Each structure stands twice: as structure tokens, then as C-alpha cells.
């Protein structure tokens, strides 16, 4: 399984009591509509949405724009809302401001734009700089996108693993990515038991790829006890979240007989 390059859609004295409450309400609504599940700045009690619902875009822009003066995550979320509304220029401007304030997720968004030349002049050096800043801040997508920019493997796997370990204290994506490195022995010793523990932590938070990996580890007994019933349950949860690998695993379990061509390539599974 390759580390992920694609990210969120293009999904970057004393206060007067009344305005403070209004600002807080705006931020709460901005979080509810536009928070990114993978953003380290996201409050733990906010679920977030991988994509902002079309019906929520205009409202998200309204509340995030108001809240953006007091919270960098609101600026980042405002950029997400603008991007969902196909307002690329406004999205980039919001992400630049958020990145200047230290939003590691906004750095990732801008890095992807520079790496792909979408809306800005293509600039791999600038993309790398942004991904490095994001990674140093503990954002797992900064680490994985650095790897993608290097051709799919971290240029410094030991450092990448250390950065992920920091982010994995609280972030499901980092737990999954670090688990993959441990399972494959990249950047350090191979440790199936530790990888399984990390996948389990991410799976509890609804991370589809981690749920699929837990299914595979439970099925084979890798890093812990084998349990086919538990494996199936993990696969079903991952499949419900859209994991094609989990769907394929369930199909193989239902149809264990495999047709192969003369080169040994799998053509189809037979069901009876």
C-alpha cells in the first residue's frame, strides 16, 4: 500500500463578553461544517468531514470567514470551503494566511498545489519546503507527501519515522502511516506487534485503511492472535467506509477458489 499523496479536495486587556460568545459560536459552526478529520488543529470532539457537503458550502464560508480572525483552523477551513465552491483564488489566499499562522494542514494544501501546478506555477522546491514545515509540525500528511515527492519512499526514512511517531500520539493517519513503516521495516526495525497496536488505535477512530490492515493481520495472525471472525468484522467496517482492499478481501473469503491465467495472474474468484 503506497503512502498517500492526494489529500483534502481543492478537498490550506479584557474582551467584551458578547462579541467573544459570538466569535465562539461562529467557530463552532465553522468546525461543524468544514473541519478536516485529518487536521491536527481539529478539536478532539469534532468529527469533521472529508468533503464539505455542497448544501453546507455557503454557510461554511459565512461562519468560517467570521471566525477566521481568531483561529487559524478557521482560516484553513475557510480555504476548504472556498475550494469546495470552486473559488480557487480565495482558497489559496486563505491557506496562505493560515500557513503563515502555523496551520500545518494549510501548508500541505499549498504544497500539493505547488507540486501539481494547480492554480499556481509548478514548483517542486516550494512544495518540498511546505511539506517539510508541515512534517516538522507533526502533520502526518506532510511526512507522507514528502515521501510521494521523493518517488514513493521517504528520502530519510529514519527521520520520517521519528516525525510520524510524534504525530502518532494523537493522530489516526499518523498511527496508520507509522504502522505501515513498522510492518514493512522502513526507517527502523520491523515490528508486527507494534504495527498491529498502531493500526488498532487508528481503527478505533474509524480509519478505513487501518481497519483493513487490522482485518489482514487478524486473518493471518500477524502481530497477534489469528481470528477469522474478527478479521471479517474489520473488513466489513473498512468496506463500509469505502476501502476497495477490504471489499476484495471479503470477496476472496466468500469465493476462495481462484482462476488464474497461464502467467499465474488472478483472473477471477469462483463462488458456489
Short mmCIF file of C-alpha atoms in Angstrom, two decimals:
data_model
loop_
_atom_site.label_atom_id
_atom_site.label_comp_id
_atom_site.label_asym_id
_atom_site.label_seq_id
_atom_site.Cartn_x
_atom_site.Cartn_y
_atom_site.Cartn_z
CA UNK A 1 0.00 0.00 0.00
CA UNK A 2 1.52 3.29 -1.09
CA UNK A 3 1.63 6.30 1.11
CA UNK A 4 -1.00 8.83 0.18
CA UNK A 5 -0.22 11.89 -1.94
CA UNK A 6 -3.74 13.13 -2.62
CA UNK A 7 -5.38 14.98 0.21
CA UNK A 8 -8.38 17.06 1.07
CA UNK A 9 -10.30 18.28 -2.01
CA UNK A 10 -9.33 21.51 -3.79
CA UNK A 11 -10.69 18.98 -0.82
CA UNK A 12 -4.91 25.27 3.00
CA UNK A 13 -6.53 43.62 28.06
CA UNK A 14 -10.12 42.12 28.55
CA UNK A 15 -12.58 41.06 25.94
CA UNK A 16 -16.12 42.34 25.61
CA UNK A 17 -18.32 39.34 26.59
CA UNK A 18 -20.92 39.44 23.80
CA UNK A 19 -18.52 39.50 20.81
CA UNK A 20 -16.46 36.73 22.41
CA UNK A 21 -19.53 34.50 22.62
CA UNK A 22 -20.50 35.35 19.03
CA UNK A 23 -16.98 34.51 17.80
CA UNK A 24 -17.05 31.20 19.66
CA UNK A 25 -20.42 30.33 18.11
CA UNK A 26 -19.09 31.12 14.63
CA UNK A 27 -16.08 28.88 15.21
CA UNK A 28 -18.24 26.05 16.50
CA UNK A 29 -20.38 26.21 13.34
CA UNK A 30 -17.31 26.54 11.13
CA UNK A 31 -15.88 23.40 12.77
CA UNK A 32 -19.14 21.53 12.41
CA UNK A 33 -19.43 22.20 8.69
CA UNK A 34 -15.86 22.43 7.43
CA UNK A 35 -13.40 20.74 9.81
CA UNK A 36 -10.97 18.34 8.19
CA UNK A 37 -10.84 14.95 10.01
CA UNK A 38 -7.05 14.80 9.44
CA UNK A 39 -6.27 18.33 10.64
CA UNK A 40 -4.15 18.22 13.83
CA UNK A 41 -5.75 21.53 14.85
CA UNK A 42 -9.22 19.98 14.85
CA UNK A 43 -10.74 19.68 18.35
CA UNK A 44 -11.00 16.06 19.51
CA UNK A 45 -14.78 16.27 19.92
CA UNK A 46 -15.30 17.42 16.31
CA UNK A 47 -15.75 14.64 13.76
CA UNK A 48 -15.01 16.65 10.62
CA UNK A 49 -15.88 15.81 7.02
CA UNK A 50 -13.58 14.57 4.28
CA UNK A 51 -15.61 16.68 1.86
CA UNK A 52 -17.84 19.62 2.71
CA UNK A 53 -21.41 18.85 1.72
CA UNK A 54 -22.50 21.00 -1.25
CA UNK A 55 -25.51 22.20 0.71
CA UNK A 56 -23.21 23.42 3.51
CA UNK A 57 -20.63 25.29 1.45
CA UNK A 58 -22.21 28.76 1.51
CA UNK A 59 -22.95 28.52 5.23
CA UNK A 60 -19.43 27.26 5.94
CA UNK A 61 -17.93 30.22 4.07
CA UNK A 62 -20.10 32.61 6.08
CA UNK A 63 -19.21 31.29 9.53
CA UNK A 64 -15.58 30.41 8.81
CA UNK A 65 -14.95 33.86 7.35
CA UNK A 66 -16.25 35.43 10.56
CA UNK A 67 -14.29 33.04 12.77
CA UNK A 68 -11.08 33.31 10.74
CA UNK A 69 -9.88 36.37 12.63
CA UNK A 70 -9.48 34.43 15.86
CA UNK A 71 -8.44 30.88 14.90
CA UNK A 72 -6.00 29.61 12.32
CA UNK A 73 -8.02 26.41 11.81
CA UNK A 74 -10.99 28.57 10.78
CA UNK A 75 -8.78 30.17 8.12
CA UNK A 76 -7.78 26.72 6.88
CA UNK A 77 -11.40 25.59 6.91
CA UNK A 78 -12.41 28.76 5.07
CA UNK A 79 -9.94 27.74 2.37
CA UNK A 80 -11.56 24.30 2.22
CA UNK A 81 -15.00 25.89 1.84
CA UNK A 82 -13.79 28.23 -0.91
CA UNK A 83 -12.15 25.29 -2.70
CA UNK A 84 -15.38 23.30 -2.48
CA UNK A 85 -17.12 26.31 -4.04
CA UNK A 86 -14.54 26.38 -6.86
CA UNK A 87 -13.15 29.72 -5.69
CA UNK A 88 -9.51 28.72 -6.14
CA UNK A 89 -8.03 32.19 -5.70
CA UNK A 90 -9.85 32.79 -2.43
CA UNK A 91 -8.92 29.30 -1.20
CA UNK A 92 -5.23 29.87 -1.88
CA UNK A 93 -5.31 33.25 -0.15
CA UNK A 94 -6.96 31.74 2.94
CA UNK A 95 -4.48 28.85 3.04
CA UNK A 96 -1.52 31.26 2.73
CA UNK A 97 -2.77 33.23 5.73
CA UNK A 98 -3.43 30.03 7.69
CA UNK A 99 0.04 28.67 6.85
CA UNK A 100 1.62 31.94 7.97
CA UNK A 101 -0.13 31.45 11.30
CA UNK A 102 1.25 27.91 11.59
CA UNK A 103 -1.52 25.71 10.17
CA UNK A 104 0.29 22.54 9.08
CA UNK A 105 -2.76 21.39 7.09
CA UNK A 106 -2.76 24.63 5.10
CA UNK A 107 0.93 24.02 4.37
CA UNK A 108 0.00 20.60 2.96
CA UNK A 109 -2.72 22.08 0.75
CA UNK A 110 -0.37 24.72 -0.62
CA UNK A 111 2.35 22.11 -1.08
CA UNK A 112 0.05 19.98 -3.19
CA UNK A 113 -0.81 22.99 -5.34
CA UNK A 114 2.86 23.73 -5.98
CA UNK A 115 3.65 20.05 -6.60
CA UNK A 116 0.87 19.71 -9.17
CA UNK A 117 0.84 23.23 -10.63
CA UNK A 118 -2.87 23.63 -9.83
CA UNK A 119 -3.68 27.32 -9.56
CA UNK A 120 -0.02 28.29 -9.09
CA UNK A 121 3.20 27.82 -11.05
CA UNK A 122 4.58 24.32 -10.51
CA UNK A 123 7.45 24.49 -8.05
CA UNK A 124 8.74 21.25 -6.50
CA UNK A 125 11.23 23.10 -4.31
CA UNK A 126 8.47 25.22 -2.77
CA UNK A 127 6.26 22.14 -2.38
CA UNK A 128 9.06 20.31 -0.58
CA UNK A 129 9.65 23.28 1.72
CA UNK A 130 5.96 23.39 2.67
CA UNK A 131 5.76 19.63 3.23
CA UNK A 132 8.90 19.79 5.40
CA UNK A 133 7.43 22.58 7.53
CA UNK A 134 4.22 20.60 7.90
CA UNK A 135 6.10 17.41 8.78
CA UNK A 136 8.22 19.23 11.37
CA UNK A 137 4.97 20.45 12.93
CA UNK A 138 3.86 16.81 13.28
CA UNK A 139 1.39 16.62 10.41
CA UNK A 140 1.42 13.05 9.01
CA UNK A 141 0.31 14.21 5.57
CA UNK A 142 3.37 16.43 5.42
CA UNK A 143 5.51 13.34 6.05
CA UNK A 144 3.70 11.12 3.54
CA UNK A 145 3.66 13.82 0.86
CA UNK A 146 7.39 14.33 1.30
CA UNK A 147 7.71 10.62 0.55
CA UNK A 148 5.48 10.93 -2.51
CA UNK A 149 7.54 13.86 -3.79
CA UNK A 150 10.61 11.62 -3.49
CA UNK A 151 9.05 8.90 -5.63
CA UNK A 152 7.03 6.96 -3.08
CA UNK A 153 9.63 6.37 -0.36
CA UNK A 154 10.91 8.82 2.26
CA UNK A 155 14.30 10.27 1.32
CA UNK A 156 15.16 9.97 5.01
CA UNK A 157 13.03 7.09 6.36
CA UNK A 158 14.54 7.25 9.85
CA UNK A 159 13.57 10.91 10.17
CA UNK A 160 10.16 10.25 8.62
CA UNK A 161 9.52 7.52 11.17
CA UNK A 162 10.54 9.81 14.03
CA UNK A 163 8.24 12.59 12.78
CA UNK A 164 5.36 10.15 12.45
CA UNK A 165 5.98 8.83 15.96
CA UNK A 166 5.46 12.35 17.28
CA UNK A 167 2.24 12.83 15.33
CA UNK A 168 1.00 9.31 16.18
CA UNK A 169 0.48 10.31 19.78
CA UNK A 170 -2.84 11.85 18.79
CA UNK A 171 -3.47 11.43 15.05
CA UNK A 172 -5.08 8.39 13.37
CA UNK A 173 -3.45 8.97 9.98
CA UNK A 174 -0.02 9.14 11.62
CA UNK A 175 -0.77 5.95 13.54
CA UNK A 176 -1.64 4.21 10.29
CA UNK A 177 1.40 5.54 8.39
CA UNK A 178 3.78 4.66 11.24
CA UNK A 179 2.19 1.23 11.47
CA UNK A 180 2.89 0.68 7.76
CA UNK A 181 6.53 1.66 8.23
CA UNK A 182 6.88 -0.72 11.18
CA UNK A 183 5.10 -3.54 9.35
CA UNK A 184 7.48 -3.17 6.41
CA UNK A 185 10.63 -2.40 8.42
CA UNK A 186 11.11 1.03 6.83
CA UNK A 187 13.22 3.51 8.78
CA UNK A 188 13.83 1.09 11.63
CA UNK A 189 13.20 -2.40 12.92
CA UNK A 190 10.27 -4.42 11.63
CA UNK A 191 7.75 -4.89 14.44
CA UNK A 192 4.44 -6.55 13.56
CA UNK A 193 3.10 -6.39 17.12
CA UNK A 194 3.74 -2.64 17.39
CA UNK A 195 2.28 -2.13 13.90
CA UNK A 196 -0.86 -4.00 14.89
CA UNK A 197 -1.22 -1.87 18.01
CA UNK A 198 -0.98 1.29 15.93
CA UNK A 199 -3.47 0.01 13.36
CA UNK A 200 -5.83 -0.83 16.19
CA UNK A 201 -5.61 2.70 17.62
CA UNK A 202 -6.36 4.21 14.21
CA UNK A 203 -9.12 1.66 13.51
CA UNK A 204 -10.94 2.64 16.70
CA UNK A 205 -11.12 6.16 15.26
CA UNK A 206 -12.72 4.90 12.04
CA UNK A 207 -9.64 4.99 9.79
CA UNK A 208 -10.63 2.82 6.82
CA UNK A 209 -7.14 1.72 5.77
CA UNK A 210 -6.22 0.86 9.35
CA UNK A 211 -9.40 -1.21 9.68
CA UNK A 212 -8.43 -3.10 6.52
CA UNK A 213 -4.92 -3.74 7.90
CA UNK A 214 -6.42 -4.98 11.18
CA UNK A 215 -8.53 -7.38 9.14
CA UNK A 216 -5.46 -8.68 7.31
CA UNK A 217 -3.41 -9.02 10.50
CA UNK A 218 -6.26 -10.77 12.33
CA UNK A 219 -6.83 -13.09 9.38
CA UNK A 220 -3.19 -14.19 9.18
CA UNK A 221 -2.33 -13.97 12.88
CA UNK A 222 0.32 -11.37 12.15
CA UNK A 223 1.48 -9.43 15.19
CA UNK A 224 -1.06 -11.18 17.42
CA UNK A 225 -3.68 -13.92 17.53
CA UNK A 226 -5.49 -15.07 14.40
CA UNK A 227 -9.25 -14.63 14.42
CA UNK A 228 -11.21 -15.08 11.18
CA UNK A 229 -14.46 -13.76 12.64
CA UNK A 230 -12.73 -10.64 13.91
CA UNK A 231 -10.97 -10.23 10.56
CA UNK A 232 -14.30 -10.32 8.76
CA UNK A 233 -15.73 -7.70 11.13
CA UNK A 234 -12.78 -5.39 10.45
CA UNK A 235 -13.08 -5.90 6.70
CA UNK A 236 -16.81 -5.15 6.80
CA UNK A 237 -16.24 -1.89 8.70
CA UNK A 238 -13.48 -0.87 6.29
CA UNK A 239 -15.59 -1.77 3.26
CA UNK A 240 -18.47 0.31 4.60
CA UNK A 241 -16.06 3.26 4.69
CA UNK A 242 -15.11 2.67 1.06
CA UNK A 243 -11.96 0.53 1.27
CA UNK A 244 -11.59 -1.37 -2.02
CA UNK A 245 -8.94 -3.62 -0.46
CA UNK A 246 -11.38 -4.65 2.26
CA UNK A 247 -14.11 -5.30 -0.30
CA UNK A 248 -11.70 -7.51 -2.24
CA UNK A 249 -10.76 -9.37 0.94
CA UNK A 250 -14.41 -10.06 1.71
CA UNK A 251 -14.93 -11.27 -1.84
CA UNK A 252 -11.98 -13.64 -1.54
CA UNK A 253 -13.39 -15.01 1.72
CA UNK A 254 -16.77 -15.66 0.09
CA UNK A 255 -15.25 -17.06 -3.10
CA UNK A 256 -11.98 -18.78 -2.14
CA UNK A 257 -11.46 -20.59 -5.46
CA UNK A 258 -9.28 -18.57 -7.81
CA UNK A 259 -9.00 -18.72 -11.60
CA UNK A 260 -5.56 -17.79 -12.95
CA UNK A 261 -4.24 -17.32 -16.46
CA UNK A 262 -1.15 -19.12 -17.80
CA UNK A 263 1.10 -16.42 -16.33
CA UNK A 264 -0.33 -17.03 -12.88
CA UNK A 265 -2.30 -13.78 -12.75
CA UNK A 266 -5.62 -13.86 -10.93
CA UNK A 267 -8.49 -13.63 -13.40
CA UNK A 268 -11.48 -14.16 -11.13
CA UNK A 269 -12.76 -15.72 -7.94
CA UNK A 270 -15.29 -18.57 -8.19
CA UNK A 271 -18.34 -18.57 -5.95
CA UNK A 272 -20.51 -21.63 -5.28
#
